[in-house]
Coordinates of C-alpha atoms in Angstrom, one line a residue:
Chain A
X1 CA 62.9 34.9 14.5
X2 CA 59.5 36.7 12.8
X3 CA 56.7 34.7 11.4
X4 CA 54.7 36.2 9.2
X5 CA 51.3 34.4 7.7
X6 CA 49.0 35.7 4.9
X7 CA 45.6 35.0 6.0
X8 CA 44.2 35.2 2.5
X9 CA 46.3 32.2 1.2
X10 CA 44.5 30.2 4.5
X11 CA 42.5 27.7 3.5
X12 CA 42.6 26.0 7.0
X13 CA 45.0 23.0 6.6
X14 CA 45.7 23.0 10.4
X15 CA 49.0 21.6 10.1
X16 CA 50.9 24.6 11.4
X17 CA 48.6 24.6 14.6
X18 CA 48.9 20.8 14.8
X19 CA 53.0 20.8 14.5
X20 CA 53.7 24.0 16.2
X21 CA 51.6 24.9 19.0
X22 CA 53.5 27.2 20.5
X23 CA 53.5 29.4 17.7
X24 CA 50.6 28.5 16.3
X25 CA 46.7 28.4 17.2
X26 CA 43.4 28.6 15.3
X27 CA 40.5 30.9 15.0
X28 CA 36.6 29.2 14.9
X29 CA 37.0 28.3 11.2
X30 CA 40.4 26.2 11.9
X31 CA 42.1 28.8 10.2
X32 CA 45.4 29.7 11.5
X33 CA 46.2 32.3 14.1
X34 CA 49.8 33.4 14.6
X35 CA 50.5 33.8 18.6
X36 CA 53.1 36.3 18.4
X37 CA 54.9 37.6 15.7
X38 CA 58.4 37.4 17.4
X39 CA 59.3 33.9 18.2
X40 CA 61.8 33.1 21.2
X41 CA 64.7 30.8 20.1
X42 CA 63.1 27.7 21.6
X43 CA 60.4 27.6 19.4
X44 CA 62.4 28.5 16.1
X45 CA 62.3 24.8 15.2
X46 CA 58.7 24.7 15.5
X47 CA 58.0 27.7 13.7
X48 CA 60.1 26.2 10.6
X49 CA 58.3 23.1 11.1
X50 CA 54.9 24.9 10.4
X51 CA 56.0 26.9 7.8
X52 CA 57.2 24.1 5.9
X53 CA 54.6 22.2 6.2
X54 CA 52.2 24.7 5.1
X55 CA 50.2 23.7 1.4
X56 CA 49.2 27.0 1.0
X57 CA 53.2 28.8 1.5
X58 CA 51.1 31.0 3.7
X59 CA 53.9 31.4 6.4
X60 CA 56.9 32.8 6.1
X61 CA 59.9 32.7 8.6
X62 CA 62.5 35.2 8.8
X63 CA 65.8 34.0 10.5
X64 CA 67.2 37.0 12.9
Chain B
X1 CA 47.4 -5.2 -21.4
X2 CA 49.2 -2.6 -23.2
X3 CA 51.8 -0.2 -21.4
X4 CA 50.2 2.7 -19.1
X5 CA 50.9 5.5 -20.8
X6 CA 50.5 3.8 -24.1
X7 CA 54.0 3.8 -25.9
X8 CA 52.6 4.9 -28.8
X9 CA 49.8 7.6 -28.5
X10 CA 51.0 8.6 -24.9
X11 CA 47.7 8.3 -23.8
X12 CA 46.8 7.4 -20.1
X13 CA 44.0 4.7 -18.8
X14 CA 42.9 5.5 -15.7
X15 CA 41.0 1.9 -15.4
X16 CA 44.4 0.6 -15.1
X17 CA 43.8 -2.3 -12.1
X18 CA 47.6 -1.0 -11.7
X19 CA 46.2 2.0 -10.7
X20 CA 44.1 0.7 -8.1
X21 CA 46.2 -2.4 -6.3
X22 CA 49.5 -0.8 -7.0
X23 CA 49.8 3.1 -8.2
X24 CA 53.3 4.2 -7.5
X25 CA 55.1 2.9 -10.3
X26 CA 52.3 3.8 -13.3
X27 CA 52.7 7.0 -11.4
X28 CA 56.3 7.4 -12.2
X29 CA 55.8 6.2 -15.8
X30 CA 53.5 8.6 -16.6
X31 CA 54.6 12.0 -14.9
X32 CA 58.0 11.3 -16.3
X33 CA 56.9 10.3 -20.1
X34 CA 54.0 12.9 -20.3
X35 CA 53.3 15.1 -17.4
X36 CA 50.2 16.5 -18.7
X37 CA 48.7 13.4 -20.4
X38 CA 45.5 12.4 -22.4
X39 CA 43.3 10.2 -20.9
X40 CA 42.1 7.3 -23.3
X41 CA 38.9 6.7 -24.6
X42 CA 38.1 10.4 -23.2
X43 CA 40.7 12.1 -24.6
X44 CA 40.5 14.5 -21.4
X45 CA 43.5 16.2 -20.0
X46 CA 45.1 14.6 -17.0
X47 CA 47.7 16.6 -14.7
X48 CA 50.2 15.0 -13.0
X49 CA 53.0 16.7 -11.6
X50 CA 52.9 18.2 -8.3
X51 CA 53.3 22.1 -8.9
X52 CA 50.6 21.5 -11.7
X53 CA 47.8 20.4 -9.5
X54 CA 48.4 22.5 -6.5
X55 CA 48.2 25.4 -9.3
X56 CA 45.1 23.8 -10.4
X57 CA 44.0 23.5 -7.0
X58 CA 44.3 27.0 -6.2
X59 CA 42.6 28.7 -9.3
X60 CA 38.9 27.5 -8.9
X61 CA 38.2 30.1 -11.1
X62 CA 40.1 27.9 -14.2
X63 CA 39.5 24.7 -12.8
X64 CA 36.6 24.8 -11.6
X65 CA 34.3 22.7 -9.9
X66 CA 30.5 23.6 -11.6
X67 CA 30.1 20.6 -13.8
X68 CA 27.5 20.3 -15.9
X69 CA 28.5 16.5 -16.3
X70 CA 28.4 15.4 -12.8
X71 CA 29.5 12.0 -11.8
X72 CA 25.8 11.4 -11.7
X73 CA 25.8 10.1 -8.2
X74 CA 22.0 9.9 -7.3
X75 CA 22.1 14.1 -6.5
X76 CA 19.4 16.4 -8.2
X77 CA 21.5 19.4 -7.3
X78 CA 25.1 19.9 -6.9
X79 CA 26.6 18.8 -3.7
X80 CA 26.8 21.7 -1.3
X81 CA 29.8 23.2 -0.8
X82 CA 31.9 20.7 -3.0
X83 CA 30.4 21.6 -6.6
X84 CA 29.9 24.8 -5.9
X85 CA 32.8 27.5 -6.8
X86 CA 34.0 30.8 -4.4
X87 CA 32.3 33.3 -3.9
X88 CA 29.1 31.4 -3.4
X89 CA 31.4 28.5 -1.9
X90 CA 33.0 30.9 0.9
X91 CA 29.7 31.3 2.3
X92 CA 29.0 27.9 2.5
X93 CA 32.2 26.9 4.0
X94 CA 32.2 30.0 6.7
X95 CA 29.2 28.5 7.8
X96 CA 30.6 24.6 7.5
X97 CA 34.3 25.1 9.0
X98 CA 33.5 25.7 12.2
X99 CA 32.1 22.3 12.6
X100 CA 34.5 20.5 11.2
X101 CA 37.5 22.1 12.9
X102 CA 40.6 20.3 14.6
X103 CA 38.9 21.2 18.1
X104 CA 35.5 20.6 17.4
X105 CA 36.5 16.9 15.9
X106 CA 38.7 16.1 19.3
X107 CA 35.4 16.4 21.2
X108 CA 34.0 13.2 19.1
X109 CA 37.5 11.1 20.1
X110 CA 35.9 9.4 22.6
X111 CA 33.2 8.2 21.2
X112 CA 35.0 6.8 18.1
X113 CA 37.4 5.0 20.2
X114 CA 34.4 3.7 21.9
X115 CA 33.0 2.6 18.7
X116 CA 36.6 1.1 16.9
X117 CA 37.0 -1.1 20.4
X118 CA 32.7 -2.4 19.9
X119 CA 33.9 -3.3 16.5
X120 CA 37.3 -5.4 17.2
X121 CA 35.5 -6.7 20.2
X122 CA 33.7 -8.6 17.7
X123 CA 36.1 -10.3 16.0
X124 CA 39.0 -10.1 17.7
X125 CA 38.9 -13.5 19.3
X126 CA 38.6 -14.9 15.6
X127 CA 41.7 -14.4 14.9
X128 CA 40.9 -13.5 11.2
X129 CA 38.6 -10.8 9.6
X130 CA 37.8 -9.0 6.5
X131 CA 38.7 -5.8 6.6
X132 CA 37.0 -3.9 4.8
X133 CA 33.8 -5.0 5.9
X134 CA 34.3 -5.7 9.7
X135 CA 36.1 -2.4 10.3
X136 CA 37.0 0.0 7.5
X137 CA 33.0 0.4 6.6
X138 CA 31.1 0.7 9.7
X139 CA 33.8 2.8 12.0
X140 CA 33.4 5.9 9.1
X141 CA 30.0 5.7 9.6
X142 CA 29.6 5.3 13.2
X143 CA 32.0 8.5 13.2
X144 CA 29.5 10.2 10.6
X145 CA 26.3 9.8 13.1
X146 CA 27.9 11.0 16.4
X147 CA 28.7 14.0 14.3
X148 CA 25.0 14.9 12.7
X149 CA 23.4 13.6 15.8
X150 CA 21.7 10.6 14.4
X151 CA 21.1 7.2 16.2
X152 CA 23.5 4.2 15.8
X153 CA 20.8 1.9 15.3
X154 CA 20.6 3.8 11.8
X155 CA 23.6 2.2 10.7
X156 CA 22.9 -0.4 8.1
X157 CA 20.1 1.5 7.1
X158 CA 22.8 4.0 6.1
X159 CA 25.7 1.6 5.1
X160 CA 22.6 0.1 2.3
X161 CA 21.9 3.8 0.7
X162 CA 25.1 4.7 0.3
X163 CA 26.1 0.9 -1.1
X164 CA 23.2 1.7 -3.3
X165 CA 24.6 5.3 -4.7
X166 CA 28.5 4.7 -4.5
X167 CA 28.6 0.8 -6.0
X168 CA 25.0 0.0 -7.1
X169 CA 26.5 -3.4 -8.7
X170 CA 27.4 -4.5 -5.4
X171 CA 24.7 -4.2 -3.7
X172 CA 21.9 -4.8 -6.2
X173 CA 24.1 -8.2 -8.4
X174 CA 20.7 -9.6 -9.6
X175 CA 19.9 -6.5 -11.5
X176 CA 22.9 -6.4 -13.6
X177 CA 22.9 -10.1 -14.4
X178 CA 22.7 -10.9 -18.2
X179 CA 21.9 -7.0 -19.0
X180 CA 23.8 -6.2 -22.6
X181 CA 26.5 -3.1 -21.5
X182 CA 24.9 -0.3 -23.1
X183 CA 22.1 -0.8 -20.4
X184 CA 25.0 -1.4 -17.2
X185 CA 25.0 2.5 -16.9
X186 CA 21.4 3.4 -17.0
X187 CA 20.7 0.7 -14.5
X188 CA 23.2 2.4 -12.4
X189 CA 21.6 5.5 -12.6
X190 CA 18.5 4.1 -11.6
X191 CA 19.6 2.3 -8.4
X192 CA 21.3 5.5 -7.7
X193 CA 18.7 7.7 -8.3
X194 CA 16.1 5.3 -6.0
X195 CA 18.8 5.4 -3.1
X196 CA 19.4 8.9 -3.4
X197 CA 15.7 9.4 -2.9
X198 CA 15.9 7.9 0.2
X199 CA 18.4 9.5 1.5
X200 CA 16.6 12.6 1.0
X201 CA 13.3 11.1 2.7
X202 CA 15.8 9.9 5.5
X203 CA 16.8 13.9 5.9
X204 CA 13.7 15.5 5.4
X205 CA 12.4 13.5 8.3
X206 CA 15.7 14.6 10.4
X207 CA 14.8 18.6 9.0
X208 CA 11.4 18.6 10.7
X209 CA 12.7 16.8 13.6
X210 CA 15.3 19.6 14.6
X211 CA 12.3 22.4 13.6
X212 CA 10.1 21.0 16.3
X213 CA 12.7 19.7 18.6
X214 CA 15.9 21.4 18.4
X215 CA 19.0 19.8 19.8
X216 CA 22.8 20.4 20.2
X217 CA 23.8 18.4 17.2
X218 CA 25.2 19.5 13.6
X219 CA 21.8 18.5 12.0
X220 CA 20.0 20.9 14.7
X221 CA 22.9 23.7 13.5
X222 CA 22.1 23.5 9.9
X223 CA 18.4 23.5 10.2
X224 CA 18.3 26.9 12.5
X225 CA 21.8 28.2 10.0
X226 CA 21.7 31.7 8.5
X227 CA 23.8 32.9 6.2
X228 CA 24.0 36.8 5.5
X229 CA 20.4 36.5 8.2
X230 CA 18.8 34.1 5.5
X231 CA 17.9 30.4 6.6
X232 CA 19.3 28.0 5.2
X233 CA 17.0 26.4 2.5
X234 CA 15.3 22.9 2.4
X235 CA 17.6 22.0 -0.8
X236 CA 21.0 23.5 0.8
X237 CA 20.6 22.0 3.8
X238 CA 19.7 18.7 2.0
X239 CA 22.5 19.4 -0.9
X240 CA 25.1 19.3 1.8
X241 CA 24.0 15.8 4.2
X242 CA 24.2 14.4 0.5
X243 CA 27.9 15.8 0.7
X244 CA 28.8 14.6 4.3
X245 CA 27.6 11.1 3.5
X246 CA 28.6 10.6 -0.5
X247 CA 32.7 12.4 1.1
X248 CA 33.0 11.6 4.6
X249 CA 32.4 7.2 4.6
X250 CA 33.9 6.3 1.8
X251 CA 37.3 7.7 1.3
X252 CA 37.8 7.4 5.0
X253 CA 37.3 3.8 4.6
X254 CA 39.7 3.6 1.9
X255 CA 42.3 5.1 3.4
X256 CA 42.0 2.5 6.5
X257 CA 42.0 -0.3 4.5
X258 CA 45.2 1.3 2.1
X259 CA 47.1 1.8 5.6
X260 CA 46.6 -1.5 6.8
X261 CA 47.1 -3.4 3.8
X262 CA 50.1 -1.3 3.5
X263 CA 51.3 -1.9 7.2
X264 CA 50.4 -6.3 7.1
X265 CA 52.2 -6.3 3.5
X266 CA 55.3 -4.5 5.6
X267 CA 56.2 -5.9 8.9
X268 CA 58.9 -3.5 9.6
X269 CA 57.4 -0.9 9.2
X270 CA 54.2 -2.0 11.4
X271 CA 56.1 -3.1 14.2
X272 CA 57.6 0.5 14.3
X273 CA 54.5 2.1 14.8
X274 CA 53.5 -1.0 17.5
X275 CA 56.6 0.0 19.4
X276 CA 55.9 3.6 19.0
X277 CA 52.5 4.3 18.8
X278 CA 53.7 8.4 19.1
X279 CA 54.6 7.7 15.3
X280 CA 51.3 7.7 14.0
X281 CA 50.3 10.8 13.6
X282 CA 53.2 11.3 11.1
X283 CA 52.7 7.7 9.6
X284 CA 48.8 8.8 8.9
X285 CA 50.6 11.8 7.0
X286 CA 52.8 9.4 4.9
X287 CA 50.5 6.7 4.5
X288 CA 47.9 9.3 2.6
X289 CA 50.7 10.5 0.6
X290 CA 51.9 7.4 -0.8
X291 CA 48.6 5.5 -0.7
X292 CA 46.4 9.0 -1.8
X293 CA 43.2 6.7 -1.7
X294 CA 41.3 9.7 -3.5
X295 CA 44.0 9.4 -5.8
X296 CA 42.3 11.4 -8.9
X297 CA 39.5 14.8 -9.0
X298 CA 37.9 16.0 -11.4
X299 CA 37.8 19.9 -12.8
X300 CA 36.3 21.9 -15.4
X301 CA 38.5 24.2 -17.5
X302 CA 36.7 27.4 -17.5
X303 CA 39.1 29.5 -20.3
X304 CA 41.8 28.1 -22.3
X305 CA 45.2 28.1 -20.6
X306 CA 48.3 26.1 -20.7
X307 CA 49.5 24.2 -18.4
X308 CA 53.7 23.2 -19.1
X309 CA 53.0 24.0 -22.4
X310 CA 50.1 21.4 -22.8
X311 CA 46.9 23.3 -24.3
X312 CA 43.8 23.0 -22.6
X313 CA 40.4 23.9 -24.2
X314 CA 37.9 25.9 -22.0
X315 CA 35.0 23.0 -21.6
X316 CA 37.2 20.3 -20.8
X317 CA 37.2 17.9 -18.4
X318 CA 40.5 17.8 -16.6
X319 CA 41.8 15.2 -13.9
X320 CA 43.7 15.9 -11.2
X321 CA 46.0 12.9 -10.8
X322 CA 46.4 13.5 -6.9
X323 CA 48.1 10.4 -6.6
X324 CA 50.5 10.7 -9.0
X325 CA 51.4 14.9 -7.6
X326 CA 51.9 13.1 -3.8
X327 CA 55.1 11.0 -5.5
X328 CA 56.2 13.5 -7.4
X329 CA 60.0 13.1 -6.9
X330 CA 60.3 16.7 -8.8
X331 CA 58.7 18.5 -5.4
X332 CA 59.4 15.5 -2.0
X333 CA 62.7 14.5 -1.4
X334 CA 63.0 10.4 -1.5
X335 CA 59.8 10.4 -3.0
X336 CA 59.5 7.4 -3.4
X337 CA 60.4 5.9 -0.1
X338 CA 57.6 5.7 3.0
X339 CA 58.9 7.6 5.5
X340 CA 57.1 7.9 8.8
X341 CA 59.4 10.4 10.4
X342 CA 59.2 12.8 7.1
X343 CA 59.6 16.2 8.5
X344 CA 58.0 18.1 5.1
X345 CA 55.5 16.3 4.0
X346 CA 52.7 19.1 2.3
X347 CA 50.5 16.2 0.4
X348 CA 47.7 17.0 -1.4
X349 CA 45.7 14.3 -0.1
X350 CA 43.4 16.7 1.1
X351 CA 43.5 18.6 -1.7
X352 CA 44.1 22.3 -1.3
X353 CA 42.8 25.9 -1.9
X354 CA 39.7 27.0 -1.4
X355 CA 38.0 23.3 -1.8
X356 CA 40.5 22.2 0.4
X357 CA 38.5 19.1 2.2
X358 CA 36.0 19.8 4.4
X359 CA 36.5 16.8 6.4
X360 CA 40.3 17.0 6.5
X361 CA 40.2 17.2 10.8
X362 CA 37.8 14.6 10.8
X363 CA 39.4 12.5 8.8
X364 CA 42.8 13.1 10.7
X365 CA 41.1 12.2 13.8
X366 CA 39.5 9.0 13.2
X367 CA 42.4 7.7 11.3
X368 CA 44.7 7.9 14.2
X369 CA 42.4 6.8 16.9
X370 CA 41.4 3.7 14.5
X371 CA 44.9 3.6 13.8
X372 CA 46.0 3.0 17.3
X373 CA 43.2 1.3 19.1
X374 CA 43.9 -1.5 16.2
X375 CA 47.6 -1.9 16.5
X376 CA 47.2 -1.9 20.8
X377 CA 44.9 -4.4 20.1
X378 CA 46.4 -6.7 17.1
X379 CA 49.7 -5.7 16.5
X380 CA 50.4 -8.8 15.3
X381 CA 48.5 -9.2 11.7
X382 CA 48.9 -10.1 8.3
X383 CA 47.4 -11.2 4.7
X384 CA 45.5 -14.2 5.2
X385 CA 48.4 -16.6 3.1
X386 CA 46.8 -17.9 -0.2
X387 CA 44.8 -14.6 -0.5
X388 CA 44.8 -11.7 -2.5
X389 CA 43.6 -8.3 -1.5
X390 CA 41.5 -6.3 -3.8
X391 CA 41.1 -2.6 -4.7
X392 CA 38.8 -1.1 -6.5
X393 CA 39.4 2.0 -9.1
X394 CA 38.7 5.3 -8.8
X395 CA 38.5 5.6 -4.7
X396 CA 41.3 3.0 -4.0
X397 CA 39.0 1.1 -1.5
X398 CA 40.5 -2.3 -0.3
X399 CA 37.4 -3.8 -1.3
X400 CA 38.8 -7.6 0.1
X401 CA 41.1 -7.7 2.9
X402 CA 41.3 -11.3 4.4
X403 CA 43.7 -10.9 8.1
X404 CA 45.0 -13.2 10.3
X405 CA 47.0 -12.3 13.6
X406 CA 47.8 -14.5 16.5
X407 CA 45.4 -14.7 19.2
X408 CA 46.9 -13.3 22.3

């Protein structure tokens, strides 16, 4: 799976962080920071998780 | 009473007591009937569906909020970063966010913990307490001085200004008694205005504190802040303590005293989180969404636009029915059911965009740790029987909220 997150719709929710650490983390602000861009199968859930949780639709998943 | 929306003219009151005690259904009624309403007496537009407000939400530069009408709330400048609009806003909030983040907030979980067990060790043996005032009041404020820095012994000195700006009647009754109603408001103002003026004497004192003696607290940061190499000035510095106390006690209490009058009024539901205190977390994400104790914000149009075909003038006053978006059975599936286990649950609660709330982490954090150090230690409560909570308007603050529980 790929994440991708637009940083300019960031407003620093958290949630993402919060629900999906492993994918997830934040920068000084408490704006989000994507780990790594390829996400192994076991945290595919979690990834969804953040991107649907996000208030902004800053993330975006992309099944392989 | 008439019908919220009114039948006839469609138009919404947002003094409804319905609106305060119990929201949901006036919700329903009125994003289904008119979606963008009119607000009576005003005449202001009022926003109601969810895809609306988080569109409001994100366009500061439409709905903006620079209000030359401010809610009048004892400030002689606009509350810093709140009333203030990007890109003069960003700045503030560069310089704000980092102490208010998720991590930054953890470190202060002891010490509210600490604090939320001082305050049911003092009633707990009672088996009864008002809620409001024995724990939803003092644990937001407790919270707010380990953040600055400031003593507890401060407390009621604290609790009395911001009584004094946020519900002058209550705290001053005798100056309201027998006045005619075209003078209520200007006595409000005044009381306001007095304890605003002590709160900035309170923080002027803190400012040349941290000059002379600088410690490792956020007033010490905001005193020695630059921005773009510029110091902070007197006013910004005082502009935003006016913010963190005026946004960070109140809405905080609300929403402890909406949870719990929401979890004694449902046993069920209670005893799951009792049984499963790792349900919290998500139940503090679906109580703000149903109860959205900061239910309604204001906005200034800054251009004509139209919003689902509604016309909104440039100049007018617009409110964000918050409330009304978070039930929104148009964008949350089962809307209107309180799930704790939701898996998608993007409320607005917090708001969103660029004025998303400061105090969204902190407000996160002390609503679970309250959350759970209560039910550990009385699971077992409910409404006093005979008794009626009360909420107020506005912020939906259970103003009266007599418990009972079994003594253990």
């Amino acid at each position: 799976m790929k994440v991708r997150v637009d940083l300019a719709k960031c407003v620093g929710h958290g949630r993402c962080y919060v629900l999906a650490p492993d994918v997830f983390s934040e920068d000084e602000r408490g704006h989000c920071v994507l780990l790594e861009e390829t996400v192994p199968p076991e945290h595919a859930q979690q990834a969804r998780l953040g991107q649907e949780n996000c208030p902004e639709g800053a993330i975006e998943v992309a099944e392989d | 009473m008439r019908e919220n929306p009114d039948p006839e003219t469609g138009e919404v009151s947002l003094f409804d007591p319905e609106l305060a005690t119990c929201p949901q259904p006036v919700y329903a009624r009125i994003r289904t009937r008119c979606p963008v309403a009119r607000a009576a007496i005003t005449g202001s537009p009022v926003l109601t569906r969810y895809a609306d407000v988080l569109w409001a939400l994100r366009h500061p530069e439409i709905f903006s909020s620079e209000m030359e009408l401010q809610m009048a709330l004892g400030t002689e400048r606009p509350m810093i970063p709140q009333q203030i609009d990007p890109p003069a806003q960003t700045r503030y909030r560069k310089l704000l966010d980092p102490h208010f983040s998720r991590k930054k907030m953890e470190e202060l979980v002891p010490a509210i913990r600490r604090h939320a067990n001082a305050l049911i060790d003092k009633f707990e043996d009672r088996g009864e307490c008002e809620f409001d005032q024995a724990f939803a009041v003092p644990l937001p404020c407790t919270a707010f001085l380990s953040l600055c820095g400031l003593p507890l012994a401060d407390l009621d000195h604290f609790l009395e200004i911001k009584d004094g700006i946020i519900r002058p009647q209550n705290i001053h009754p005798e100056a309201f008694e027998g006045l005619p109603p075209d003078r209520l408001m200007e006595t409000a103002k005044e009381i306001r205005a007095q304890a605003g003026r002590r709160l900035y004497e309170y923080f002027e004192k803190v400012i040349d504190d941290r000059t002379e003696n600088p410690k490792d607290d956020l007033m010490n940061s905001l005193v020695h802040a630059q921005i773009d190499g510029e110091q902070l000035t007197r006013s910004e510095i005082l502009d935003i303590c006016f913010l963190l106390l005026l946004a960070g006690l109140d809405t905080v209490t609300a929403t402890l005293g909406c949870n719990i009058a929401y979890l004694a009024a449902n046993p069920d539901q209670r005893r799951r989180i009792v049984e499963e205190p790792a349900l919290i977390p998500g139940a503090v994400e679906e109580l703000l969404r149903w109860e959205t104790p900061v239910a309604a914000v204001p906005r200034v149009c800054k251009r004509d636009v139209s919003v689902n075909g509604f016309e909104i003038k440039a100049g007018e006053l617009v409110t964000l029915l918050i409330g009304a978006a978070n039930t929104d059975d148009g964008h949350f599936e089962e809307a209107q059911a309180v799930d704790f286990g939701r898996g998608r649950n993007i409320h607005l609660a917090f708001g969103g965009g660029p004025h998303r709330c400061l105090g969204s982490h902190l407000a996160r954090m002390e609503l679970q740790v309250a959350m759970e150090e209560w039910h550990r230690r009385i699971p077992e409560y409910r409404i006093k029987p005979g008794e009626t909570p009360r909420f107020s308007p506005g912020i939906r603050e259970a103003m009266y909220l007599p418990l009972e529980w079994d003594r253990g």
